[in-house]
Coordinates of C-alpha atoms in Angstrom, one line a residue:
X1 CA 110.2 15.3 79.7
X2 CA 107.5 14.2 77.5
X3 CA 105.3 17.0 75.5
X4 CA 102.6 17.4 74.4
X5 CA 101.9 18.9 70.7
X6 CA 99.3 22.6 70.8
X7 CA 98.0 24.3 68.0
X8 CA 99.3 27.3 68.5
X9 CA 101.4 29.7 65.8
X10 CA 104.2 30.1 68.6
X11 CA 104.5 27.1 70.6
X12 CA 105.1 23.7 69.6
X13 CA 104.7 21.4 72.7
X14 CA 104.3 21.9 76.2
X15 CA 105.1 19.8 79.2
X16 CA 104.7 19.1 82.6
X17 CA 106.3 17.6 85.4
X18 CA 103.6 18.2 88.4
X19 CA 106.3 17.0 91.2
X20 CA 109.1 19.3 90.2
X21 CA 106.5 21.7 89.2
X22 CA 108.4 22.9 86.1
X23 CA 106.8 23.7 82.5
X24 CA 108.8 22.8 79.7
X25 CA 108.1 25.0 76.6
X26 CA 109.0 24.2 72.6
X27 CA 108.8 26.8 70.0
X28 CA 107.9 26.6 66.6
X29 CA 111.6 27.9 65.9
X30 CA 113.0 25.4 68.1
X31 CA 113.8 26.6 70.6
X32 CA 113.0 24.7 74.2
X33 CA 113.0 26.7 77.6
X34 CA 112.0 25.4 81.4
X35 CA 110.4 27.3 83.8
X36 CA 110.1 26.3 87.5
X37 CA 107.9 26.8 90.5
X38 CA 105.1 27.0 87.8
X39 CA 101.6 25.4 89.6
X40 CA 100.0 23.0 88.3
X41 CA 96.4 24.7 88.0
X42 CA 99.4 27.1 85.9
X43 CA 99.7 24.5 83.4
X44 CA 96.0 23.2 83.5
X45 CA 94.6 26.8 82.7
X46 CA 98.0 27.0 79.9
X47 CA 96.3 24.2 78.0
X48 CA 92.5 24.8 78.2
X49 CA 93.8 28.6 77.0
X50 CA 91.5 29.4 73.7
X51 CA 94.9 31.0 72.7
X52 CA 97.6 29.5 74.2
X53 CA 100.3 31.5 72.9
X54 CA 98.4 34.7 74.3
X55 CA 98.3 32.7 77.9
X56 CA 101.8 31.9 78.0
X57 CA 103.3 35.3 76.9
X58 CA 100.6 37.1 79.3
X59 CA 101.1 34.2 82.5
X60 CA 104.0 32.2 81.8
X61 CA 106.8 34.8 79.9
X62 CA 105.7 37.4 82.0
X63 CA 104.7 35.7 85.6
X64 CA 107.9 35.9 87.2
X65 CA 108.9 32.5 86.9
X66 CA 112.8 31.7 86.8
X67 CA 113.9 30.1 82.8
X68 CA 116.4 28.6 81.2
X69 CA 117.3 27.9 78.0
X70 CA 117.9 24.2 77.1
X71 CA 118.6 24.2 73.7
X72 CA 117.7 25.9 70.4

């Protein structure tokens, strides 16, 4: 999955796949994790974030959505 680079002192990239409707999420330690059934207005709202490390940990991390690790 192709991502996309954010400024952001946690997170490295994010990306997207709208018709699998998972969010793909790269640390700045390395680490890369998927979450599924995430919406796309999720993902929209994840990037327009003024602080999207605070949206993710607040939305994303602690939504509900299922994750997996895929590498470190």
């Amino acid at each position: 999955m192709k991502r996309t680079p954010v400024s952001s002192s946690s997170l490295r990239a994010v990306g997207y796949d709208e018709a699998a409707s998972i969010l793909e999420v790269e640390f700045v330690d390395g680490g890369v994790y998927e979450y599924s059934n995430v919406p796309a207005k999720e993902y929209t709202s994840l990037m327009a974030a003024s602080s999207i490390g605070s949206y993710f940990a607040t939305h994303i991390k602690k939504g509900g959505y299922s994750c997996r690790r895929l590498s470190r």
